[in-house]
Amino acid sequence: MPLPLPPPRRPLDGPDACGARAPDGRRRWYERELGWTTVAGPPVGLPTGTRFDVLELPAEAGIAVLRGLPLTSPVALQGETVRLLVAAGGAEELPGLLDWLEWGTLALDLRAVGSGGLIEAPTPPGTRTAQGAALWLRPPEPGREVEPTLPALGWPTVGRTATPGTRTGGPDLVRLVSAAATHCHRVRLRRARTQPLAFS
């Protein structure tokens, strides 16, 4: 009598039961295709502070920023939060920039994740995303260094002629933070107007 065949195994790079890429396949995509460091999950994590930092803001504000600025850097979405990748060290600059731009005294739904931080690795492009999982709105390109596309202090702003050897590709960090703070404030004001007044 022949031995029964074992059940088929799910390929490491194939979708799991939720339709998302298996964690090992997701890690391989980041490590092999992009050369990024990952942290084992679930969910698989991407450490911040080395290759990039992240600005997090409400999705409504983040989408408005994307419509208004010519960003070429990767952008992710998880639930109601947009994550904008910026140059490593950008998280440390956020409080000072907000003060310099005169936003420092206002409460904004804008935060930075920098050195020692971690974000959930968005599902690689071309795979189905489980509900609530992080996904790329603008994915990084395999085989292309991400650093030259990330907003940072001191980069030439769009519309200016870059000198040889300088990086271009998007707005500098000051313009990005200014736009993000403006849209975060507008979203907060709009939400405050729609909240019913509480009387004691």
C-alpha positions as a LaTeX table, in Angstrom:
\begin{tabular}{lrrr}
\hline
Residue & $x$ (\AA) & $y$ (\AA) & $z$ (\AA) \\
\hline
Met1 & 0.00 & 0.00 & 0.00 \\
Pro2 & 1.51 & 3.40 & $-1.02$ \\
Leu3 & 2.22 & 5.97 & 1.67 \\
Pro4 & $-0.16$ & 8.95 & 1.73 \\
Leu5 & 1.17 & 12.12 & 0.22 \\
Pro6 & 1.85 & 14.93 & 2.65 \\
Pro7 & $-0.36$ & 17.98 & 2.31 \\
Pro8 & 1.06 & 20.68 & 0.01 \\
Arg9 & 3.16 & 23.30 & 1.72 \\
Arg10 & 2.57 & 27.00 & 1.22 \\
Pro11 & 5.48 & 28.57 & $-0.69$ \\
Leu12 & 7.50 & 30.93 & 1.46 \\
Asp13 & 6.87 & 33.75 & $-1.00$ \\
Gly14 & 3.23 & 32.92 & $-1.51$ \\
Pro15 & 0.19 & 34.48 & 0.15 \\
Asp16 & $-0.87$ & 33.31 & 3.58 \\
Ala17 & $-4.45$ & 32.56 & 4.64 \\
Cys18 & $-5.22$ & 36.29 & 4.91 \\
Gly19 & $-3.87$ & 36.98 & 1.43 \\
Ala20 & $-0.77$ & 38.73 & 2.74 \\
Arg21 & 2.73 & 37.65 & 1.88 \\
Ala22 & 4.17 & 35.11 & 4.31 \\
Pro23 & 6.44 & 36.80 & 6.89 \\
Asp24 & 9.58 & 35.05 & 5.59 \\
Gly25 & 8.75 & 36.11 & 2.03 \\
Arg26 & 8.11 & 39.66 & 3.17 \\
Arg27 & 11.43 & 39.79 & 4.98 \\
Arg28 & 13.23 & 38.40 & 1.92 \\
Trp29 & 11.65 & 41.03 & $-0.31$ \\
Tyr30 & 12.97 & 43.84 & 1.90 \\
Glu31 & 16.37 & 42.29 & 2.49 \\
Arg32 & 17.10 & 40.95 & $-1.02$ \\
Glu33 & 15.23 & 43.38 & $-3.27$ \\
Leu34 & 15.87 & 46.57 & $-1.30$ \\
Gly35 & 18.84 & 45.74 & 0.91 \\
Trp36 & 16.92 & 46.93 & 3.99 \\
Thr37 & 17.31 & 45.53 & 7.50 \\
Thr38 & 14.20 & 43.92 & 8.99 \\
Val39 & 13.10 & 42.79 & 12.43 \\
Ala40 & 11.31 & 39.43 & 12.66 \\
Gly41 & 7.59 & 39.60 & 13.42 \\
Pro42 & 4.82 & 39.08 & 13.12 \\
Pro43 & 4.43 & 41.67 & 11.88 \\
Val44 & 7.76 & 42.12 & 10.17 \\
Gly45 & 9.27 & 45.44 & 11.25 \\
Leu46 & 11.50 & 48.04 & 9.64 \\
Pro47 & 13.92 & 49.79 & 12.02 \\
Thr48 & 14.16 & 53.56 & 11.70 \\
Gly49 & 17.14 & 55.79 & 12.29 \\
Thr50 & 19.68 & 54.18 & 9.98 \\
Arg51 & 18.45 & 54.23 & 6.40 \\
Phe52 & 15.44 & 56.48 & 6.98 \\
Asp53 & 13.20 & 58.12 & 9.60 \\
Val54 & 9.43 & 58.46 & 9.38 \\
Leu55 & 6.94 & 61.30 & 9.82 \\
Glu56 & 3.50 & 60.06 & 10.88 \\
Leu57 & 0.35 & 62.12 & 10.40 \\
Pro58 & $-3.39$ & 61.54 & 9.95 \\
Ala59 & $-4.31$ & 60.03 & 6.59 \\
Glu60 & $-6.41$ & 63.04 & 5.58 \\
Ala61 & $-3.50$ & 65.40 & 6.20 \\
Gly62 & $-1.01$ & 63.02 & 4.59 \\
Ile63 & $-3.03$ & 62.72 & 1.38 \\
Ala64 & $-3.28$ & 66.52 & 1.21 \\
Val65 & 0.52 & 66.77 & 1.55 \\
Leu66 & 0.96 & 64.27 & $-1.30$ \\
Arg67 & $-1.36$ & 66.29 & $-3.53$ \\
Gly68 & 0.48 & 69.54 & $-2.83$ \\
Leu69 & 4.16 & 68.54 & $-2.89$ \\
Pro70 & 6.13 & 66.70 & $-5.58$ \\
Leu71 & 7.38 & 63.93 & $-3.28$ \\
Thr72 & 9.39 & 61.11 & $-4.83$ \\
Ser73 & 10.17 & 59.36 & $-1.56$ \\
Pro74 & 8.31 & 56.22 & $-0.39$ \\
Val75 & 5.01 & 56.74 & 1.44 \\
Ala76 & 3.06 & 54.12 & 3.42 \\
Leu77 & $-0.43$ & 53.95 & 4.89 \\
Gln78 & $-1.59$ & 51.96 & 7.91 \\
Gly79 & $-5.16$ & 52.43 & 9.04 \\
Glu80 & $-5.68$ & 56.17 & 9.45 \\
Thr81 & $-1.97$ & 57.03 & 9.51 \\
Val82 & 0.24 & 58.07 & 6.60 \\
Arg83 & 3.98 & 57.48 & 7.00 \\
Leu84 & 6.35 & 59.70 & 5.02 \\
Leu85 & 9.91 & 58.42 & 4.78 \\
Val86 & 12.51 & 61.13 & 5.37 \\
Ala87 & 16.29 & 61.09 & 5.67 \\
Ala88 & 17.79 & 59.49 & 8.77 \\
Gly89 & 18.13 & 62.14 & 11.45 \\
Gly90 & 14.98 & 63.95 & 10.31 \\
Ala91 & 13.06 & 62.79 & 13.40 \\
Glu92 & 15.51 & 64.65 & 15.66 \\
Glu93 & 14.99 & 67.81 & 13.62 \\
Leu94 & 11.18 & 67.83 & 13.88 \\
Pro95 & 10.76 & 69.67 & 17.23 \\
Gly96 & 13.23 & 72.40 & 16.24 \\
Leu97 & 11.67 & 72.80 & 12.81 \\
Leu98 & 8.17 & 73.09 & 14.29 \\
Asp99 & 9.42 & 75.79 & 16.66 \\
Trp100 & 11.24 & 77.63 & 13.86 \\
Leu101 & 8.12 & 77.45 & 11.67 \\
Glu102 & 6.08 & 78.78 & 14.63 \\
Trp103 & 4.04 & 75.59 & 15.04 \\
Gly104 & 5.74 & 74.57 & 18.27 \\
Thr105 & 3.07 & 75.92 & 20.63 \\
Leu106 & 0.16 & 74.14 & 18.91 \\
Ala107 & $-0.90$ & 70.55 & 19.40 \\
Leu108 & $-0.49$ & 68.75 & 16.09 \\
Asp109 & $-1.11$ & 65.12 & 15.19 \\
Leu110 & 2.37 & 64.96 & 13.69 \\
Arg111 & 5.09 & 62.77 & 15.14 \\
Ala112 & 8.43 & 61.39 & 14.07 \\
Val113 & 9.91 & 57.92 & 14.45 \\
Gly114 & 13.69 & 57.95 & 14.44 \\
Ser115 & 16.70 & 56.22 & 15.94 \\
Gly116 & 15.70 & 53.09 & 17.86 \\
Gly117 & 12.17 & 53.12 & 16.44 \\
Leu118 & 10.30 & 50.54 & 14.40 \\
Ile119 & 7.41 & 50.59 & 11.94 \\
Glu120 & 5.43 & 47.70 & 10.49 \\
Ala121 & 6.83 & 46.67 & 7.12 \\
Pro122 & 4.17 & 47.43 & 4.49 \\
Thr123 & 3.06 & 44.58 & 2.28 \\
Pro124 & 5.31 & 44.40 & $-0.80$ \\
Pro125 & 3.75 & 45.71 & $-4.02$ \\
Gly126 & 1.77 & 43.21 & $-6.05$ \\
Thr127 & 0.45 & 41.23 & $-3.10$ \\
Arg128 & $-2.90$ & 41.42 & $-1.39$ \\
Thr129 & $-2.93$ & 43.22 & 1.93 \\
Ala130 & $-4.72$ & 41.89 & 5.01 \\
Gln131 & $-7.19$ & 44.34 & 6.54 \\
Gly132 & $-5.43$ & 46.80 & 8.83 \\
Ala133 & $-1.96$ & 45.87 & 7.58 \\
Ala134 & 0.45 & 48.54 & 6.38 \\
Leu135 & 0.65 & 49.08 & 2.61 \\
Trp136 & 2.68 & 51.24 & 0.25 \\
Leu137 & 1.03 & 54.26 & $-1.38$ \\
Arg138 & 4.34 & 54.95 & $-3.10$ \\
Pro139 & 6.63 & 51.92 & $-2.78$ \\
Pro140 & 10.41 & 51.96 & $-2.81$ \\
Glu141 & 11.92 & 50.76 & $-6.07$ \\
Pro142 & 13.98 & 47.55 & $-6.00$ \\
Gly143 & 17.52 & 48.10 & $-7.20$ \\
Arg144 & 17.40 & 51.84 & $-6.50$ \\
Glu145 & 18.87 & 53.49 & $-3.42$ \\
Val146 & 16.15 & 55.16 & $-1.39$ \\
Glu147 & 18.35 & 57.73 & 0.35 \\
Pro148 & 18.64 & 60.19 & $-2.59$ \\
Thr149 & 14.83 & 60.48 & $-2.74$ \\
Leu150 & 14.31 & 61.29 & 0.95 \\
Pro151 & 13.59 & 64.83 & 2.13 \\
Ala152 & 16.42 & 66.16 & 4.32 \\
Leu153 & 17.72 & 69.45 & 5.60 \\
Gly154 & 19.80 & 71.39 & 3.12 \\
Trp155 & 18.61 & 69.74 & $-0.08$ \\
Pro156 & 17.74 & 72.02 & $-2.96$ \\
Thr157 & 14.06 & 72.79 & $-3.20$ \\
Val158 & 12.10 & 71.90 & $-6.30$ \\
Gly159 & 12.44 & 74.49 & $-9.04$ \\
Arg160 & 16.00 & 75.48 & $-8.13$ \\
Thr161 & 18.90 & 74.37 & $-10.23$ \\
Ala162 & 21.01 & 71.89 & $-8.32$ \\
Thr163 & 24.75 & 72.22 & $-8.31$ \\
Pro164 & 26.72 & 69.20 & $-9.51$ \\
Gly165 & 26.93 & 66.46 & $-6.90$ \\
Thr166 & 23.87 & 67.56 & $-4.92$ \\
Arg167 & 20.82 & 65.42 & $-4.44$ \\
Thr168 & 17.44 & 66.26 & $-5.89$ \\
Gly169 & 14.11 & 64.48 & $-6.07$ \\
Gly170 & 11.72 & 66.28 & $-3.78$ \\
Pro171 & 11.16 & 69.07 & $-1.32$ \\
Asp172 & 13.55 & 69.66 & 1.49 \\
Leu173 & 12.57 & 68.68 & 5.02 \\
Val174 & 11.58 & 72.24 & 5.94 \\
Arg175 & 8.99 & 72.46 & 3.16 \\
Leu176 & 7.68 & 68.99 & 3.99 \\
Val177 & 7.31 & 69.71 & 7.71 \\
Ser178 & 5.67 & 73.07 & 6.96 \\
Ala179 & 3.11 & 71.41 & 4.66 \\
Ala180 & 2.51 & 68.53 & 7.07 \\
Ala181 & 1.97 & 70.88 & 10.04 \\
Thr182 & $-0.40$ & 73.08 & 8.02 \\
His183 & $-2.55$ & 70.15 & 6.91 \\
Cys184 & $-2.51$ & 68.54 & 10.37 \\
His185 & $-3.76$ & 71.83 & 11.83 \\
Arg186 & $-6.50$ & 72.13 & 9.20 \\
Val187 & $-7.69$ & 68.58 & 9.91 \\
Arg188 & $-7.72$ & 69.28 & 13.66 \\
Leu189 & $-9.74$ & 72.50 & 13.16 \\
Arg190 & $-12.21$ & 70.76 & 10.84 \\
Arg191 & $-12.73$ & 67.95 & 13.34 \\
Ala192 & $-13.18$ & 70.44 & 16.19 \\
Arg193 & $-15.91$ & 72.27 & 14.24 \\
Thr194 & $-17.83$ & 69.04 & 13.65 \\
Gln195 & $-17.66$ & 67.92 & 17.31 \\
Pro196 & $-20.83$ & 68.62 & 19.30 \\
Leu197 & $-20.35$ & 71.13 & 22.10 \\
Ala198 & $-20.32$ & 69.65 & 25.61 \\
Phe199 & $-22.27$ & 71.55 & 28.25 \\
Ser200 & $-22.02$ & 70.84 & 31.94 \\
\hline
\end{tabular}
